[in-house]
Amino acid sequence: MLTREELNLPKYGEKVIQFGEGNFLRCFFDWQLDIINKNTDLNAGVAVVRPIDFDAVPLLDTQDGLYTAIIRGINESGEVVKDYTIISSINREIPIYKNFQEYLQLAHNPEMRFIVSNTTEAGIAFSAEDKYEDAPQSTFPGKLTRLMHERFVTFNGDMTKGFILMPCELIDYNGEELRKMVLKYADLWNLGEDFKNWLINGNIWCSTLVDRIVTGYPRGEKEELTKELGYEDNFITTGEYFYLFVIQGPKDILTRELKLEGLNLNILIVEDLKPYKMRKVGILNGAHTAMVPVSYLYGIDTVREAMENDDIRNFIELAIDEEIIPALDMDEKELKEFKDAVVNRFKNPYVKHMLMDISLNSMAKYKSRILPQVLETYKRTGKLPKRLLFSLAALIRFYKGVRENGDAIQLRDDRHHLDMYADLWQENNYENIVKSVLGLENHWDMDLNSVQGMTELVAKYLENIDKNGVKKALEEVK
């Protein structure tokens, strides 16, 4: 069993309130905080709030807040690396549904400064049913408003006793969204203009972009890892080598308060998240979405296998280099470095990323992740990006619902898309199929048949893929 005494590990002064005890924050934020604590005098311990009423998993307190983070993947030099660290940034975990008063006491600690959260995309929500007296409120913003009001009252509205909030939920401009919800609760509960003024001007609401694949508890490897580590750990978490934390907020304040000066951490403090979001969606998510139908029809099942196949790897790398990066407005060197990191992430031997898992709702994903680059490239150069459109043709063929070897494809998308494709593939007329798909104005927000040459090119690729197989068809876009 892990204990601080036995391992001679310090307990840091509590400065961080963290909503969410799950694998992601422990392998992402708490892992970075551990590095900061060990290399600076930040001395920031975390009080974790378990925001849901769930007893099945024991509290982190059963291990003194300690756990092992295993980071595995491919580094910048292309080497496979594996790193084990006992993370000591968490002090305790408070189950809010059992110990609501202990939760409110967090607001009384003058040293508390940071709030982080990961309560899923659905977590930043509002419920008019929540009451100030509830112990606790049903939503995360409701619980947070109650805590922030407790602090406001305790310190008589002192503007220097506000928080720096860094929500990590995967929604656009999450800090702004969270502030909006908290202000709605302040109105709902009539907490007054002074409190609202303190919320807006006495606190720093950062929006964030987080990026790391966290694979969580390594179920199938428990015995082997216990032997390797030499101790039992019920809270092991595993993640990939790559990580990126982009924080939109005041650079001087955040750099000073988080003691980031001189640390080699991949934490970027920026004025606007948008270009970083576009970069991630375009290169990482876009490459995933472009890869899925082409690779799956080829007979490949995982991202790693796709990257080990010369045809697919060349297709993806050329799509990123020649068709995605030129459509993004960012420093080209930065984009190339991000692309290299993405390729290494795709090759990670420790992550088994199934193509069929990524294929969920591919029609919506193509629209949000790839179409912007298709249209931007066309606008800038007058040329159609052939690989991104080959991927669309492969996607249309994918929705035929059968692999080249005759195996059925378990399609997962909105029912109306699936019904439409089932009807279209009855007739096998490639140009009609493509015209119908490109003409879905409600889906694409425009009739893509109006883009000169797109219908003919996608239909040509579709016919080639369907008649000759994707391997042979790929020769057209080398």
GROMACS .gro file of C-alpha atoms in nm:
model
  478
    1MET     CA    1   0.000   0.000   0.000
    2LEU     CA    2   0.128   0.347  -0.087
    3THR     CA    3   0.178   0.593   0.203
    4ARG     CA    4   0.363   0.925   0.218
    5GLU     CA    5   0.543   0.824   0.535
    6GLU     CA    6   0.684   0.506   0.385
    7LEU     CA    7   0.789   0.682   0.064
    8ASN     CA    8   0.904   1.000   0.240
    9LEU     CA    9   0.682   1.217   0.019
   10PRO     CA   10   0.571   1.566   0.124
   11LYS     CA   11   0.213   1.681   0.167
   12TYR     CA   12   0.174   2.016  -0.005
   13GLY     CA   13  -0.036   2.306   0.125
   14GLU     CA   14  -0.384   2.298  -0.026
   15LYS     CA   15  -0.425   2.552  -0.305
   16VAL     CA   16  -0.626   2.363  -0.568
   17ILE     CA   17  -0.988   2.245  -0.569
   18GLN     CA   18  -1.045   1.980  -0.833
   19PHE     CA   19  -1.391   1.865  -0.945
   20GLY     CA   20  -1.352   1.511  -1.073
   21GLU     CA   21  -1.142   1.220  -0.951
   22GLY     CA   22  -1.121   1.040  -1.285
   23ASN     CA   23  -0.824   0.916  -1.483
   24PHE     CA   24  -0.797   1.212  -1.716
   25LEU     CA   25  -0.726   1.487  -1.462
   26ARG     CA   26  -0.500   1.259  -1.260
   27CYS     CA   27  -0.290   1.175  -1.566
   28PHE     CA   28  -0.301   1.526  -1.708
   29PHE     CA   29  -0.338   1.817  -1.465
   30ASP     CA   30  -0.221   1.647  -1.143
   31TRP     CA   31   0.073   1.492  -1.331
   32GLN     CA   32   0.182   1.838  -1.453
   33LEU     CA   33   0.126   1.989  -1.108
   34ASP     CA   34   0.348   1.717  -0.960
   35ILE     CA   35   0.631   1.831  -1.190
   36ILE     CA   36   0.576   2.196  -1.093
   37ASN     CA   37   0.570   2.110  -0.720
   38LYS     CA   38   0.892   1.909  -0.745
   39ASN     CA   39   1.078   2.182  -0.936
   40THR     CA   40   0.951   2.504  -0.776
   41ASP     CA   41   0.826   2.639  -0.444
   42LEU     CA   42   0.461   2.644  -0.562
   43ASN     CA   43   0.370   2.399  -0.283
   44ALA     CA   44   0.019   2.335  -0.420
   45GLY     CA   45  -0.179   2.039  -0.291
   46VAL     CA   46  -0.512   1.934  -0.441
   47ALA     CA   47  -0.842   1.871  -0.264
   48VAL     CA   48  -1.040   1.650  -0.501
   49VAL     CA   49  -1.418   1.682  -0.493
   50ARG     CA   50  -1.604   1.372  -0.606
   51PRO     CA   51  -1.894   1.550  -0.778
   52ILE     CA   52  -2.120   1.246  -0.820
   53ASP     CA   53  -2.300   1.021  -0.573
   54PHE     CA   54  -2.102   0.707  -0.643
   55ASP     CA   55  -1.952   0.469  -0.388
   56ALA     CA   56  -1.836   0.180  -0.606
   57VAL     CA   57  -1.481   0.317  -0.638
   58PRO     CA   58  -1.295   0.372  -0.307
   59LEU     CA   59  -1.160   0.716  -0.220
   60LEU     CA   60  -0.806   0.817  -0.312
   61ASP     CA   61  -0.757   0.865   0.063
   62THR     CA   62  -0.721   0.487   0.094
   63GLN     CA   63  -0.375   0.537  -0.066
   64ASP     CA   64  -0.293   0.870   0.101
   65GLY     CA   65  -0.392   1.044  -0.225
   66LEU     CA   66  -0.097   0.874  -0.398
   67TYR     CA   67  -0.108   0.680  -0.725
   68THR     CA   68   0.120   0.584  -1.013
   69ALA     CA   69   0.104   0.757  -1.351
   70ILE     CA   70   0.247   0.543  -1.628
   71ILE     CA   71   0.337   0.745  -1.937
   72ARG     CA   72   0.403   0.534  -2.246
   73GLY     CA   73   0.447   0.619  -2.609
   74ILE     CA   74   0.685   0.751  -2.870
   75ASN     CA   75   0.897   1.058  -2.794
   76GLU     CA   76   1.020   1.334  -3.025
   77SER     CA   77   1.318   1.121  -3.132
   78GLY     CA   78   1.090   0.836  -3.237
   79GLU     CA   79   1.192   0.614  -2.942
   80VAL     CA   80   0.943   0.407  -2.744
   81VAL     CA   81   0.945   0.532  -2.384
   82LYS     CA   82   0.784   0.417  -2.060
   83ASP     CA   83   0.793   0.625  -1.743
   84TYR     CA   84   0.651   0.549  -1.396
   85THR     CA   85   0.590   0.831  -1.144
   86ILE     CA   86   0.420   0.826  -0.805
   87ILE     CA   87   0.208   1.142  -0.811
   88SER     CA   88   0.186   1.321  -0.476
   89SER     CA   89  -0.008   1.637  -0.564
   90ILE     CA   90  -0.346   1.512  -0.431
   91ASN     CA   91  -0.400   1.550  -0.055
   92ARG     CA   92  -0.751   1.413  -0.009
   93GLU     CA   93  -1.080   1.338  -0.176
   94ILE     CA   94  -1.412   1.475  -0.052
   95PRO     CA   95  -1.731   1.286  -0.145
   96ILE     CA   96  -1.960   1.588  -0.171
   97TYR     CA   97  -2.284   1.390  -0.128
   98LYS     CA   98  -2.163   1.262   0.211
   99ASN     CA   99  -1.949   1.549   0.340
  100PHE     CA  100  -2.108   1.868   0.211
  101GLN     CA  101  -1.986   2.076   0.506
  102GLU     CA  102  -1.627   1.961   0.449
  103TYR     CA  103  -1.672   2.073   0.088
  104LEU     CA  104  -1.791   2.421   0.192
  105GLN     CA  105  -1.496   2.450   0.432
  106LEU     CA  106  -1.266   2.457   0.128
  107ALA     CA  107  -1.392   2.811   0.065
  108HIS     CA  108  -1.267   2.920   0.411
  109ASN     CA  109  -0.901   2.844   0.334
  110PRO     CA  110  -0.738   3.177   0.234
  111GLU     CA  111  -0.463   2.989   0.045
  112MET     CA  112  -0.707   2.828  -0.202
  113ARG     CA  113  -0.638   2.977  -0.542
  114PHE     CA  114  -0.705   2.738  -0.833
  115ILE     CA  115  -1.013   2.546  -0.945
  116VAL     CA  116  -0.991   2.276  -1.213
  117SER     CA  117  -1.263   2.044  -1.337
  118ASN     CA  118  -1.347   1.767  -1.576
  119THR     CA  119  -1.713   1.677  -1.535
  120THR     CA  120  -1.764   1.559  -1.899
  121GLU     CA  121  -1.902   1.770  -2.184
  122ALA     CA  122  -2.249   1.749  -2.026
  123GLY     CA  123  -2.115   1.874  -1.691
  124ILE     CA  124  -2.128   2.247  -1.757
  125ALA     CA  125  -2.506   2.274  -1.736
  126PHE     CA  126  -2.781   2.468  -1.560
  127SER     CA  127  -3.088   2.342  -1.377
  128ALA     CA  128  -3.356   2.583  -1.257
  129GLU     CA  129  -3.458   2.314  -1.004
  130ASP     CA  130  -3.136   2.361  -0.804
  131LYS     CA  131  -3.175   2.552  -0.478
  132TYR     CA  132  -2.916   2.740  -0.272
  133GLU     CA  133  -3.005   2.522   0.029
  134ASP     CA  134  -2.947   2.192  -0.155
  135ALA     CA  135  -2.659   1.992  -0.013
  136PRO     CA  136  -2.536   1.954  -0.282
  137GLN     CA  137  -2.689   2.103  -0.596
  138SER     CA  138  -2.739   1.867  -0.891
  139THR     CA  139  -2.506   2.033  -1.146
  140PHE     CA  140  -2.136   2.114  -1.127
  141PRO     CA  141  -2.193   2.491  -1.189
  142GLY     CA  142  -2.459   2.484  -0.915
  143LYS     CA  143  -2.215   2.328  -0.667
  144LEU     CA  144  -1.945   2.574  -0.775
  145THR     CA  145  -2.173   2.880  -0.732
  146ARG     CA  146  -2.255   2.769  -0.377
  147LEU     CA  147  -1.882   2.730  -0.299
  148MET     CA  148  -1.792   3.066  -0.452
  149HIS     CA  149  -2.068   3.242  -0.258
  150GLU     CA  150  -1.939   3.080   0.062
  151ARG     CA  151  -1.597   3.232  -0.015
  152PHE     CA  152  -1.745   3.571  -0.103
  153VAL     CA  153  -1.928   3.584   0.232
  154THR     CA  154  -1.635   3.444   0.436
  155PHE     CA  155  -1.391   3.708   0.307
  156ASN     CA  156  -1.644   3.995   0.282
  157GLY     CA  157  -1.617   4.022  -0.095
  158ASP     CA  158  -1.236   4.066  -0.088
  159MET     CA  159  -1.133   4.099  -0.454
  160THR     CA  160  -0.794   3.938  -0.380
  161LYS     CA  161  -0.955   3.617  -0.256
  162GLY     CA  162  -1.102   3.506  -0.588
  163PHE     CA  163  -1.000   3.197  -0.783
  164ILE     CA  164  -0.820   3.118  -1.106
  165LEU     CA  165  -1.058   2.874  -1.278
  166MET     CA  166  -0.931   2.632  -1.544
  167PRO     CA  167  -1.213   2.396  -1.650
  168CYS     CA  168  -1.093   2.109  -1.873
  169GLU     CA  169  -1.429   1.996  -2.014
  170LEU     CA  170  -1.418   1.937  -2.390
  171ILE     CA  171  -1.640   2.223  -2.501
  172ASP     CA  172  -1.543   2.542  -2.685
  173TYR     CA  173  -1.445   2.830  -2.458
  174ASN     CA  174  -1.527   2.624  -2.148
  175GLY     CA  175  -1.429   2.901  -1.904
  176GLU     CA  176  -1.670   3.149  -2.060
  177GLU     CA  177  -1.944   2.887  -2.062
  178LEU     CA  178  -1.885   2.803  -1.695
  179ARG     CA  179  -1.891   3.171  -1.594
  180LYS     CA  180  -2.220   3.215  -1.781
  181MET     CA  181  -2.376   2.924  -1.585
  182VAL     CA  182  -2.249   3.050  -1.247
  183LEU     CA  183  -2.392   3.397  -1.318
  184LYS     CA  184  -2.725   3.233  -1.405
  185TYR     CA  185  -2.727   3.064  -1.064
  186ALA     CA  186  -2.639   3.396  -0.896
  187ASP     CA  187  -2.952   3.542  -1.059
  188LEU     CA  188  -3.167   3.236  -0.985
  189TRP     CA  189  -3.078   3.251  -0.615
  190ASN     CA  190  -3.086   3.634  -0.594
  191LEU     CA  191  -2.733   3.652  -0.455
  192GLY     CA  192  -2.699   4.022  -0.534
  193GLU     CA  193  -2.503   4.256  -0.761
  194ASP     CA  194  -2.199   4.272  -0.531
  195PHE     CA  195  -2.153   3.897  -0.559
  196LYS     CA  196  -2.194   3.909  -0.937
  197ASN     CA  197  -1.938   4.189  -0.957
  198TRP     CA  198  -1.697   3.979  -0.745
  199LEU     CA  199  -1.756   3.677  -0.971
  200ILE     CA  200  -1.671   3.878  -1.283
  201ASN     CA  201  -1.390   4.101  -1.156
  202GLY     CA  202  -1.244   3.914  -0.860
  203ASN     CA  203  -1.188   3.581  -1.037
  204ILE     CA  204  -0.995   3.479  -1.349
  205TRP     CA  205  -1.202   3.256  -1.577
  206CYS     CA  206  -0.968   3.077  -1.816
  207SER     CA  207  -1.078   2.871  -2.113
  208THR     CA  208  -0.861   2.570  -2.191
  209LEU     CA  209  -0.777   2.319  -2.460
  210VAL     CA  210  -0.653   1.987  -2.325
  211ASP     CA  211  -0.490   1.713  -2.527
  212ARG     CA  212  -0.364   1.375  -2.411
  213ILE     CA  213  -0.497   1.026  -2.470
  214VAL     CA  214  -0.546   0.877  -2.124
  215THR     CA  215  -0.607   0.504  -2.134
  216GLY     CA  216  -0.682   0.482  -1.761
  217TYR     CA  217  -0.650   0.178  -1.540
  218PRO     CA  218  -0.454  -0.097  -1.720
  219ARG     CA  219  -0.698  -0.380  -1.642
  220GLY     CA  220  -0.532  -0.663  -1.830
  221GLU     CA  221  -0.185  -0.580  -1.696
  222LYS     CA  222  -0.247  -0.559  -1.321
  223GLU     CA  223  -0.044  -0.864  -1.218
  224GLU     CA  224   0.247  -0.786  -1.444
  225LEU     CA  225   0.259  -0.418  -1.337
  226THR     CA  226   0.234  -0.500  -0.965
  227LYS     CA  227   0.537  -0.724  -1.007
  228GLU     CA  228   0.721  -0.457  -1.207
  229LEU     CA  229   0.639  -0.175  -0.961
  230GLY     CA  230   0.694  -0.381  -0.648
  231TYR     CA  231   0.374  -0.257  -0.483
  232GLU     CA  232  -0.002  -0.274  -0.530
  233ASP     CA  233  -0.176   0.035  -0.660
  234ASN     CA  234  -0.554   0.044  -0.715
  235PHE     CA  235  -0.540   0.386  -0.880
  236ILE     CA  236  -0.277   0.340  -1.152
  237THR     CA  237  -0.351   0.556  -1.452
  238THR     CA  238  -0.187   0.531  -1.795
  239GLY     CA  239  -0.148   0.792  -2.065
  240GLU     CA  240   0.040   0.864  -2.385
  241TYR     CA  241   0.372   1.052  -2.399
  242PHE     CA  242   0.224   1.358  -2.574
  243TYR     CA  243   0.032   1.619  -2.378
  244LEU     CA  244  -0.067   1.980  -2.442
  245PHE     CA  245  -0.239   2.226  -2.208
  246VAL     CA  246  -0.343   2.553  -2.375
  247ILE     CA  247  -0.480   2.814  -2.133
  248GLN     CA  248  -0.650   3.132  -2.253
  249GLY     CA  249  -0.584   3.394  -1.988
  250PRO     CA  250  -0.351   3.669  -1.861
  251LYS     CA  251   0.001   3.544  -1.938
  252ASP     CA  252   0.193   3.737  -1.672
  253ILE     CA  253  -0.043   3.642  -1.386
  254LEU     CA  254  -0.071   3.273  -1.482
  255THR     CA  255   0.302   3.231  -1.547
  256ARG     CA  256   0.381   3.389  -1.211
  257GLU     CA  257   0.116   3.212  -1.005
  258LEU     CA  258   0.173   2.868  -1.160
  259LYS     CA  259   0.554   2.921  -1.139
  260LEU     CA  260   0.597   2.822  -1.503
  261GLU     CA  261   0.906   3.033  -1.573
  262GLY     CA  262   1.196   2.812  -1.680
  263LEU     CA  263   0.996   2.488  -1.672
  264ASN     CA  264   0.998   2.273  -1.983
  265LEU     CA  265   0.626   2.195  -1.977
  266ASN     CA  266   0.397   2.188  -2.280
  267ILE     CA  267   0.169   2.451  -2.124
  268LEU     CA  268   0.088   2.743  -2.353
  269ILE     CA  269  -0.075   3.060  -2.219
  270VAL     CA  270  -0.243   3.241  -2.506
  271GLU     CA  271  -0.479   3.527  -2.586
  272ASP     CA  272  -0.709   3.311  -2.797
  273LEU     CA  273  -0.752   2.934  -2.808
  274LYS     CA  274  -0.908   2.932  -3.153
  275PRO     CA  275  -0.599   2.866  -3.370
  276TYR     CA  276  -0.493   2.581  -3.138
  277LYS     CA  277  -0.842   2.434  -3.154
  278MET     CA  278  -0.836   2.458  -3.536
  279ARG     CA  279  -0.493   2.292  -3.540
  280LYS     CA  280  -0.609   2.002  -3.324
  281VAL     CA  281  -0.938   1.954  -3.508
  282GLY     CA  282  -0.774   1.990  -3.849
  283ILE     CA  283  -0.461   1.779  -3.804
  284LEU     CA  284  -0.533   1.529  -3.525
  285ASN     CA  285  -0.908   1.477  -3.559
  286GLY     CA  286  -0.907   1.542  -3.934
  287ALA     CA  287  -0.639   1.278  -3.995
  288HIS     CA  288  -0.835   1.030  -3.781
  289THR     CA  289  -1.154   1.091  -3.978
  290ALA     CA  290  -0.977   1.079  -4.316
  291MET     CA  291  -0.802   0.757  -4.216
  292VAL     CA  292  -1.101   0.555  -4.094
  293PRO     CA  293  -1.296   0.462  -4.410
  294VAL     CA  294  -0.984   0.424  -4.626
  295SER     CA  295  -0.807   0.198  -4.372
  296TYR     CA  296  -1.112  -0.004  -4.274
  297LEU     CA  297  -1.201  -0.084  -4.635
  298TYR     CA  298  -0.835  -0.178  -4.683
  299GLY     CA  299  -0.883  -0.446  -4.416
  300ILE     CA  300  -0.717  -0.267  -4.124
  301ASP     CA  301  -0.873  -0.243  -3.774
  302THR     CA  302  -0.659  -0.005  -3.564
  303VAL     CA  303  -0.490   0.333  -3.602
  304ARG     CA  304  -0.148   0.183  -3.529
  305GLU     CA  305  -0.187  -0.085  -3.799
  306ALA     CA  306  -0.290   0.188  -4.043
  307MET     CA  307   0.031   0.380  -3.970
  308GLU     CA  308   0.237   0.063  -4.021
  309ASN     CA  309   0.091   0.024  -4.371
  310ASP     CA  310   0.295   0.219  -4.629
  311ASP     CA  311  -0.004   0.299  -4.854
  312ILE     CA  312  -0.215   0.439  -4.571
  313ARG     CA  313   0.069   0.620  -4.392
  314ASN     CA  314   0.174   0.796  -4.713
  315PHE     CA  315  -0.188   0.886  -4.787
  316ILE     CA  316  -0.238   1.039  -4.439
  317GLU     CA  317   0.097   1.222  -4.425
  318LEU     CA  318   0.045   1.375  -4.771
  319ALA     CA  319  -0.312   1.473  -4.681
  320ILE     CA  320  -0.184   1.657  -4.371
  321ASP     CA  321   0.121   1.815  -4.541
  322GLU     CA  322  -0.038   1.920  -4.868
  323GLU     CA  323  -0.409   1.964  -4.793
  324ILE     CA  324  -0.465   2.033  -4.422
  325ILE     CA  325  -0.165   2.242  -4.308
  326PRO     CA  326  -0.185   2.491  -4.603
  327ALA     CA  327  -0.548   2.564  -4.508
  328LEU     CA  328  -0.463   2.656  -4.145
  329ASP     CA  329  -0.356   3.006  -4.035
  330MET     CA  330  -0.067   2.937  -3.801
  331ASP     CA  331   0.310   2.933  -3.808
  332GLU     CA  332   0.407   2.654  -4.051
  333LYS     CA  333   0.692   2.529  -3.831
  334GLU     CA  334   0.453   2.491  -3.536
  335LEU     CA  335   0.203   2.306  -3.755
  336LYS     CA  336   0.474   2.070  -3.886
  337GLU     CA  337   0.594   1.996  -3.531
  338PHE     CA  338   0.237   1.923  -3.423
  339LYS     CA  339   0.191   1.696  -3.726
  340ASP     CA  340   0.511   1.501  -3.635
  341ALA     CA  341   0.380   1.456  -3.280
  342VAL     CA  342   0.044   1.336  -3.418
  343VAL     CA  343   0.212   1.076  -3.641
  344ASN     CA  344   0.408   0.946  -3.338
  345ARG     CA  345   0.086   0.934  -3.134
  346PHE     CA  346  -0.084   0.730  -3.405
  347LYS     CA  347   0.206   0.480  -3.393
  348ASN     CA  348   0.195   0.438  -3.013
  349PRO     CA  349   0.221   0.063  -2.942
  350TYR     CA  350   0.050   0.108  -2.603
  351VAL     CA  351  -0.274   0.254  -2.741
  352LYS     CA  352  -0.511   0.021  -2.924
  353HIS     CA  353  -0.735   0.273  -3.097
  354MET     CA  354  -1.004   0.089  -3.293
  355LEU     CA  355  -1.103   0.250  -3.623
  356MET     CA  356  -1.466   0.149  -3.566
  357ASP     CA  357  -1.470   0.350  -3.241
  358ILE     CA  358  -1.359   0.660  -3.431
  359SER     CA  359  -1.616   0.589  -3.706
  360LEU     CA  360  -1.911   0.682  -3.482
  361ASN     CA  361  -2.108   0.968  -3.647
  362SER     CA  362  -1.858   1.001  -3.933
  363MET     CA  363  -2.091   1.221  -4.138
  364ALA     CA  364  -2.087   1.493  -3.869
  365LYS     CA  365  -1.714   1.443  -3.813
  366TYR     CA  366  -1.634   1.489  -4.182
  367LYS     CA  367  -1.830   1.813  -4.180
  368SER     CA  368  -1.659   1.962  -3.872
  369ARG     CA  369  -1.309   1.820  -3.911
  370ILE     CA  370  -1.235   1.798  -4.285
  371LEU     CA  371  -1.482   2.005  -4.489
  372PRO     CA  372  -1.345   2.342  -4.362
  373GLN     CA  373  -1.001   2.251  -4.503
  374VAL     CA  374  -1.153   2.128  -4.832
  375LEU     CA  375  -1.336   2.458  -4.884
  376GLU     CA  376  -1.045   2.673  -4.763
  377THR     CA  377  -0.799   2.498  -4.997
  378TYR     CA  378  -1.038   2.546  -5.287
  379LYS     CA  379  -1.084   2.912  -5.197
  380ARG     CA  380  -0.710   2.978  -5.171
  381THR     CA  381  -0.580   2.775  -5.467
  382GLY     CA  382  -0.879   2.703  -5.690
  383LYS     CA  383  -0.783   2.335  -5.662
  384LEU     CA  384  -0.972   2.050  -5.498
  385PRO     CA  385  -0.775   1.859  -5.231
  386LYS     CA  386  -0.776   1.513  -5.386
  387ARG     CA  387  -0.691   1.305  -5.077
  388LEU     CA  388  -0.952   1.466  -4.854
  389LEU     CA  389  -1.211   1.406  -5.128
  390PHE     CA  390  -1.084   1.051  -5.181
  391SER     CA  391  -1.155   1.006  -4.809
  392LEU     CA  392  -1.512   1.134  -4.865
  393ALA     CA  393  -1.556   0.884  -5.150
  394ALA     CA  394  -1.424   0.608  -4.921
  395LEU     CA  395  -1.670   0.724  -4.653
  396ILE     CA  396  -1.962   0.697  -4.898
  397ARG     CA  397  -1.840   0.346  -4.990
  398PHE     CA  398  -1.800   0.265  -4.617
  399TYR     CA  399  -2.172   0.342  -4.570
  400LYS     CA  400  -2.253   0.067  -4.818
  401GLY     CA  401  -2.211  -0.139  -4.501
  402VAL     CA  402  -1.983  -0.413  -4.631
  403ARG     CA  403  -1.604  -0.454  -4.634
  404GLU     CA  404  -1.417  -0.567  -4.944
  405ASN     CA  405  -1.395  -0.922  -4.804
  406GLY     CA  406  -1.775  -0.936  -4.767
  407ASP     CA  407  -1.787  -0.880  -4.388
  408ALA     CA  408  -2.067  -0.653  -4.267
  409ILE     CA  409  -1.969  -0.311  -4.126
  410GLN     CA  410  -2.147  -0.218  -3.802
  411LEU     CA  411  -2.241   0.136  -3.903
  412ARG     CA  412  -2.314   0.384  -3.623
  413ASP     CA  413  -2.465   0.714  -3.724
  414ASP     CA  414  -2.794   0.904  -3.720
  415ARG     CA  415  -3.078   0.686  -3.846
  416HIS     CA  416  -3.164   0.925  -4.132
  417HIS     CA  417  -2.809   0.900  -4.270
  418LEU     CA  418  -2.813   0.520  -4.250
  419ASP     CA  419  -3.155   0.499  -4.418
  420MET     CA  420  -3.044   0.735  -4.694
  421TYR     CA  421  -2.731   0.532  -4.771
  422ALA     CA  422  -2.927   0.204  -4.766
  423ASP     CA  423  -3.161   0.350  -5.030
  424LEU     CA  424  -2.882   0.502  -5.241
  425TRP     CA  425  -2.677   0.184  -5.254
  426GLN     CA  426  -2.979  -0.006  -5.392
  427GLU     CA  427  -2.914   0.148  -5.733
  428ASN     CA  428  -2.530   0.152  -5.751
  429ASN     CA  429  -2.529   0.463  -5.971
  430TYR     CA  430  -2.211   0.635  -5.850
  431GLU     CA  431  -2.288   0.983  -5.979
  432ASN     CA  432  -2.641   0.980  -5.835
  433ILE     CA  433  -2.513   0.857  -5.499
  434VAL     CA  434  -2.252   1.134  -5.484
  435LYS     CA  435  -2.496   1.404  -5.602
  436SER     CA  436  -2.742   1.303  -5.330
  437VAL     CA  437  -2.478   1.303  -5.054
  438LEU     CA  438  -2.316   1.631  -5.162
  439GLY     CA  439  -2.662   1.786  -5.196
  440LEU     CA  440  -2.752   1.743  -4.826
  441GLU     CA  441  -2.783   2.116  -4.758
  442ASN     CA  442  -2.927   2.061  -4.410
  443HIS     CA  443  -2.614   1.865  -4.321
  444TRP     CA  444  -2.333   2.053  -4.500
  445ASP     CA  445  -2.496   2.401  -4.472
  446MET     CA  446  -2.455   2.430  -4.850
  447ASP     CA  447  -2.498   2.226  -5.167
  448LEU     CA  448  -2.148   2.087  -5.227
  449ASN     CA  449  -2.243   2.005  -5.586
  450SER     CA  450  -2.199   2.379  -5.646
  451VAL     CA  451  -1.822   2.350  -5.588
  452GLN     CA  452  -1.684   2.316  -5.939
  453GLY     CA  453  -1.556   1.967  -6.016
  454MET     CA  454  -1.627   1.816  -5.674
  455THR     CA  455  -1.918   1.592  -5.778
  456GLU     CA  456  -1.728   1.443  -6.073
  457LEU     CA  457  -1.407   1.387  -5.876
  458VAL     CA  458  -1.577   1.218  -5.577
  459ALA     CA  459  -1.787   1.003  -5.814
  460LYS     CA  460  -1.472   0.898  -6.004
  461TYR     CA  461  -1.297   0.799  -5.679
  462LEU     CA  462  -1.609   0.619  -5.553
  463GLU     CA  463  -1.637   0.409  -5.868
  464ASN     CA  464  -1.268   0.322  -5.855
  465ILE     CA  465  -1.285   0.221  -5.486
  466ASP     CA  466  -1.603   0.016  -5.532
  467LYS     CA  467  -1.492  -0.163  -5.849
  468ASN     CA  468  -1.118  -0.207  -5.793
  469GLY     CA  469  -1.076  -0.195  -5.415
  470VAL     CA  470  -0.921   0.079  -5.204
  471LYS     CA  471  -0.561  -0.046  -5.237
  472LYS     CA  472  -0.567  -0.011  -5.617
  473ALA     CA  473  -0.770   0.312  -5.602
  474LEU     CA  474  -0.513   0.479  -5.374
  475GLU     CA  475  -0.269   0.485  -5.667
  476GLU     CA  476  -0.480   0.769  -5.809
  477VAL     CA  477  -0.394   1.003  -5.520
  478LYS     CA  478  -0.025   0.930  -5.462
   0.00000   0.00000   0.00000
